[in-house]
mmCIF file of C-alpha atoms in Angstrom:
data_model
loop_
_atom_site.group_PDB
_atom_site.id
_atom_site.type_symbol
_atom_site.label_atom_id
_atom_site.label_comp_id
_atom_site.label_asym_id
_atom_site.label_seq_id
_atom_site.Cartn_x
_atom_site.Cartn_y
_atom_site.Cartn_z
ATOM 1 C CA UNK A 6 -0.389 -121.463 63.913
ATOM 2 C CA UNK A 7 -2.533 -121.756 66.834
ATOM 3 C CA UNK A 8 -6.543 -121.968 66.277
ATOM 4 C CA UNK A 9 -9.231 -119.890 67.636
ATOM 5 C CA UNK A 10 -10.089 -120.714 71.094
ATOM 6 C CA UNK A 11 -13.555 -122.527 71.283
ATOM 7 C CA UNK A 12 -16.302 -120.967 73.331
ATOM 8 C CA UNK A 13 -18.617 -123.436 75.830
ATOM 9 C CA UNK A 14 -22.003 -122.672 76.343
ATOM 10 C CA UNK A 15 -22.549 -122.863 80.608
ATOM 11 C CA UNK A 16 -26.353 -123.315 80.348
ATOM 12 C CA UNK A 17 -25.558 -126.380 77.422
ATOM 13 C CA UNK A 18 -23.298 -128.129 80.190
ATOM 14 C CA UNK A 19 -25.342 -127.316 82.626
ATOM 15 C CA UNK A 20 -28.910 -128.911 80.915
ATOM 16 C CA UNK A 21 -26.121 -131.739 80.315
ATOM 17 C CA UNK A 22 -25.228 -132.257 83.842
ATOM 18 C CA UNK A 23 -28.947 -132.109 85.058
ATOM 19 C CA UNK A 24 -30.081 -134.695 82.227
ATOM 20 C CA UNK A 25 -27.156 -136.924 83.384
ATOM 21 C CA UNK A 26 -27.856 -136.665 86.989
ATOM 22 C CA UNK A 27 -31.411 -137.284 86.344
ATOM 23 C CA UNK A 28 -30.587 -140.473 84.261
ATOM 24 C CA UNK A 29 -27.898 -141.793 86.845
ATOM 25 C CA UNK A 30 -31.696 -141.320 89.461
ATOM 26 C CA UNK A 31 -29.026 -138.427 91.959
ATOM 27 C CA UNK A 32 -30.560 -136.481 93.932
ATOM 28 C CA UNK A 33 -28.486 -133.076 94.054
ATOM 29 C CA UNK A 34 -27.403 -134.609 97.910
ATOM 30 C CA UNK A 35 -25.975 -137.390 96.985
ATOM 31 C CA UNK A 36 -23.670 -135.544 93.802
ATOM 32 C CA UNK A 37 -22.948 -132.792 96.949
ATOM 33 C CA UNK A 38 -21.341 -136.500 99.246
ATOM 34 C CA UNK A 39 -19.922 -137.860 96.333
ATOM 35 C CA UNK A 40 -17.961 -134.768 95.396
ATOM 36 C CA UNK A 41 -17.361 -133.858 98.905
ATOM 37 C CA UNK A 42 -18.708 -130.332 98.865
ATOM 38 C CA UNK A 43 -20.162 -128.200 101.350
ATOM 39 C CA UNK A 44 -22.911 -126.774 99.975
ATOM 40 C CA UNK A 45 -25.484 -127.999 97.573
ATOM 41 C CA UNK A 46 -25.673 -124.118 95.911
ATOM 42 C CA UNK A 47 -22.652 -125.061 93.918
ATOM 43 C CA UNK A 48 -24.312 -127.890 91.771
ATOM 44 C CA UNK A 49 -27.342 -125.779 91.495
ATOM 45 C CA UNK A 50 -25.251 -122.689 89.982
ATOM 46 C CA UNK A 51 -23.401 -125.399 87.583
ATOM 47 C CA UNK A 52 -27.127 -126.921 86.533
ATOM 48 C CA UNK A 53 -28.424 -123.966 85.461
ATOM 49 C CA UNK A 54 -25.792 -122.841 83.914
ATOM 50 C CA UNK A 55 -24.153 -119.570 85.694
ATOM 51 C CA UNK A 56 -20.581 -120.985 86.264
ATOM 52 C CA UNK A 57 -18.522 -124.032 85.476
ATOM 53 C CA UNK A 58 -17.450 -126.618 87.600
ATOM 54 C CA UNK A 59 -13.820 -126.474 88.737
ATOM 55 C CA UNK A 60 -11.851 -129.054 86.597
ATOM 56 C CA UNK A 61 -11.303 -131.781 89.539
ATOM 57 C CA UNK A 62 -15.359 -131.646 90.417
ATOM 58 C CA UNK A 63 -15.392 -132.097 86.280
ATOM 59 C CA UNK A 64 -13.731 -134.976 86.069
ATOM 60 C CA UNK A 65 -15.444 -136.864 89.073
ATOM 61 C CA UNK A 66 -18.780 -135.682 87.567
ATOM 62 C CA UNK A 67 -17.541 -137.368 84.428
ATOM 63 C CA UNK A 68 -16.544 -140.297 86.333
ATOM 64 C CA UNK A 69 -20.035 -140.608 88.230
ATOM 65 C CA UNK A 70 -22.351 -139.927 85.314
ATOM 66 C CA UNK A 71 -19.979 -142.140 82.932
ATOM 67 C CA UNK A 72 -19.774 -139.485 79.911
ATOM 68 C CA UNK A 73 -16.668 -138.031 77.908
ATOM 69 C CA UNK A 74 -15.526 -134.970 77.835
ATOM 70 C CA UNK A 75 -17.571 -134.111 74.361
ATOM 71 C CA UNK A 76 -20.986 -135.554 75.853
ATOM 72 C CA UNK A 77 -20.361 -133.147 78.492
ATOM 73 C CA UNK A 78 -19.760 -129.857 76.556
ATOM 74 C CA UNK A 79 -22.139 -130.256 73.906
ATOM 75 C CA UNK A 80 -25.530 -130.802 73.105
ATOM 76 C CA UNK A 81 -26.723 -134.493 72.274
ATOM 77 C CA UNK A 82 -25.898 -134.998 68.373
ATOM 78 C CA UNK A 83 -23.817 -131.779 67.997
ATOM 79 C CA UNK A 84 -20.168 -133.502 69.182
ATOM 80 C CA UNK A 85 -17.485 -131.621 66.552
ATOM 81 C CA UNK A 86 -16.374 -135.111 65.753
ATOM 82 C CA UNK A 87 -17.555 -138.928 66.740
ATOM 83 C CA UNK A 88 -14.706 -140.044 69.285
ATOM 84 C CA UNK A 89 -14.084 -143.517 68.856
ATOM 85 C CA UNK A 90 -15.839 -143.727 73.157
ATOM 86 C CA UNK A 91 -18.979 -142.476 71.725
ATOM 87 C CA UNK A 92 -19.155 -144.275 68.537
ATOM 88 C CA UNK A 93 -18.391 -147.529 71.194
ATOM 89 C CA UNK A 94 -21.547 -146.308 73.114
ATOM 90 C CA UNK A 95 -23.592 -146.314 70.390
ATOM 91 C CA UNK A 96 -22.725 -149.174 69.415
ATOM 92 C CA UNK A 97 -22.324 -151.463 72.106
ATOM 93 C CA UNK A 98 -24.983 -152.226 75.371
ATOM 94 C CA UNK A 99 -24.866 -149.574 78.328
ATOM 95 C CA UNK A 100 -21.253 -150.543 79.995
ATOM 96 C CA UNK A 101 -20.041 -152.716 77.787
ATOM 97 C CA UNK A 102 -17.757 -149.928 76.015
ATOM 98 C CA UNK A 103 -14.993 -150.340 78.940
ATOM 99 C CA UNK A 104 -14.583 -153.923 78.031
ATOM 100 C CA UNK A 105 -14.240 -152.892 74.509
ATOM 101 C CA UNK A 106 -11.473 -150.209 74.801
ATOM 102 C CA UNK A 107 -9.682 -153.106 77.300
ATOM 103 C CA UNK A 108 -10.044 -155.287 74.348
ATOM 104 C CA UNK A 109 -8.789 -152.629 71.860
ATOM 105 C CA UNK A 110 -5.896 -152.074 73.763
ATOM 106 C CA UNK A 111 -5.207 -155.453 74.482
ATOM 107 C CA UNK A 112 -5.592 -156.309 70.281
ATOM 108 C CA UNK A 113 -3.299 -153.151 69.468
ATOM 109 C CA UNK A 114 -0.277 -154.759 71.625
ATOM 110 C CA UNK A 115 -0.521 -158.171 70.237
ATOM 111 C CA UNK A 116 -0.478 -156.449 66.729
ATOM 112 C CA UNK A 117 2.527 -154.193 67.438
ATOM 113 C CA UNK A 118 4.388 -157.258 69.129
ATOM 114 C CA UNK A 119 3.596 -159.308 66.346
ATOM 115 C CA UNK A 120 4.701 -156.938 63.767
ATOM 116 C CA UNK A 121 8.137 -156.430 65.909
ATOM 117 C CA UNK A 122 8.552 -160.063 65.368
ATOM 118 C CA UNK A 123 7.974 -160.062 62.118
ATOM 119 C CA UNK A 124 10.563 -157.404 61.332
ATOM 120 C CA UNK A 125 12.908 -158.895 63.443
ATOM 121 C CA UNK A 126 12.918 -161.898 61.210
ATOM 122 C CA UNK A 127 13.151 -160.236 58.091
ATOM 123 C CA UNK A 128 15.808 -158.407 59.333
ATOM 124 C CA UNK A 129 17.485 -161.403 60.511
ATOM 125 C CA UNK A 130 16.800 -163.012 56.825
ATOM 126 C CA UNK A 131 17.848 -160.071 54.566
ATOM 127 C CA UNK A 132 21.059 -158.533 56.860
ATOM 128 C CA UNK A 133 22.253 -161.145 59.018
ATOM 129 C CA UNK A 134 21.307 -158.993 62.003
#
């Protein structure tokens, strides 16, 4: 069964791109080098909210402002669900939320390998494998 297709709100994403730039202290020229576009008109038009950003120039504006997807789309408090990144955020210092998902990741494997190794055993102990 496939679900309704969610609508996005341009002039949301937009206040949300201006509010990040602003916090990040970009001027609109230096978003225009780091994306490598001509023309500064484009981030304008995305800021106030008359068109969207083409997916590639959405994921380096992620990448530059250092928000999620669901920061991006919605307005501050309003995500549909709290993603385990912005729970992280609120919990942890500014930056410190990388670290934490290398840590996660890191703690996930040692638990998976240690399980393997513990069914390996029992194996071992209760078929003679």
């Amino acid at each position: 069964m496939i679900k309704d297709r969610l609508e996005y709100d341009k002039k949301v994403i937009g206040e949300n791109l201006r509010e990040f730039r602003i916090a990040k202290k970009l001027t609109i020229e230096e978003v225009r080098e780091y994306l490598q576009i001509g023309s500064q008109q484009a981030i304008y038009k995305w800021e106030e909210g008359r068109c969207y950003p083409q997916a590639d120039n959405l994921l380096a504006l992620m990448q530059l402002y250092e928000v999620g997807l669901e920061e991006l789309v919605y307005r501050k408090g309003e995500y549909p669900m709290l993603t385990l990144t912005a729970f992280l955020r609120q919990i942890l210092p500014a930056g410190d939320y990388m670290v934490c998902w290398g840590n996660l990741i890191l703690i996930i494997c040692v638990v998976k390998f240690r399980f393997w190794k513990f069914y390996a055993r029992i194996r071992e102990y209760r078929f003679g494998d």
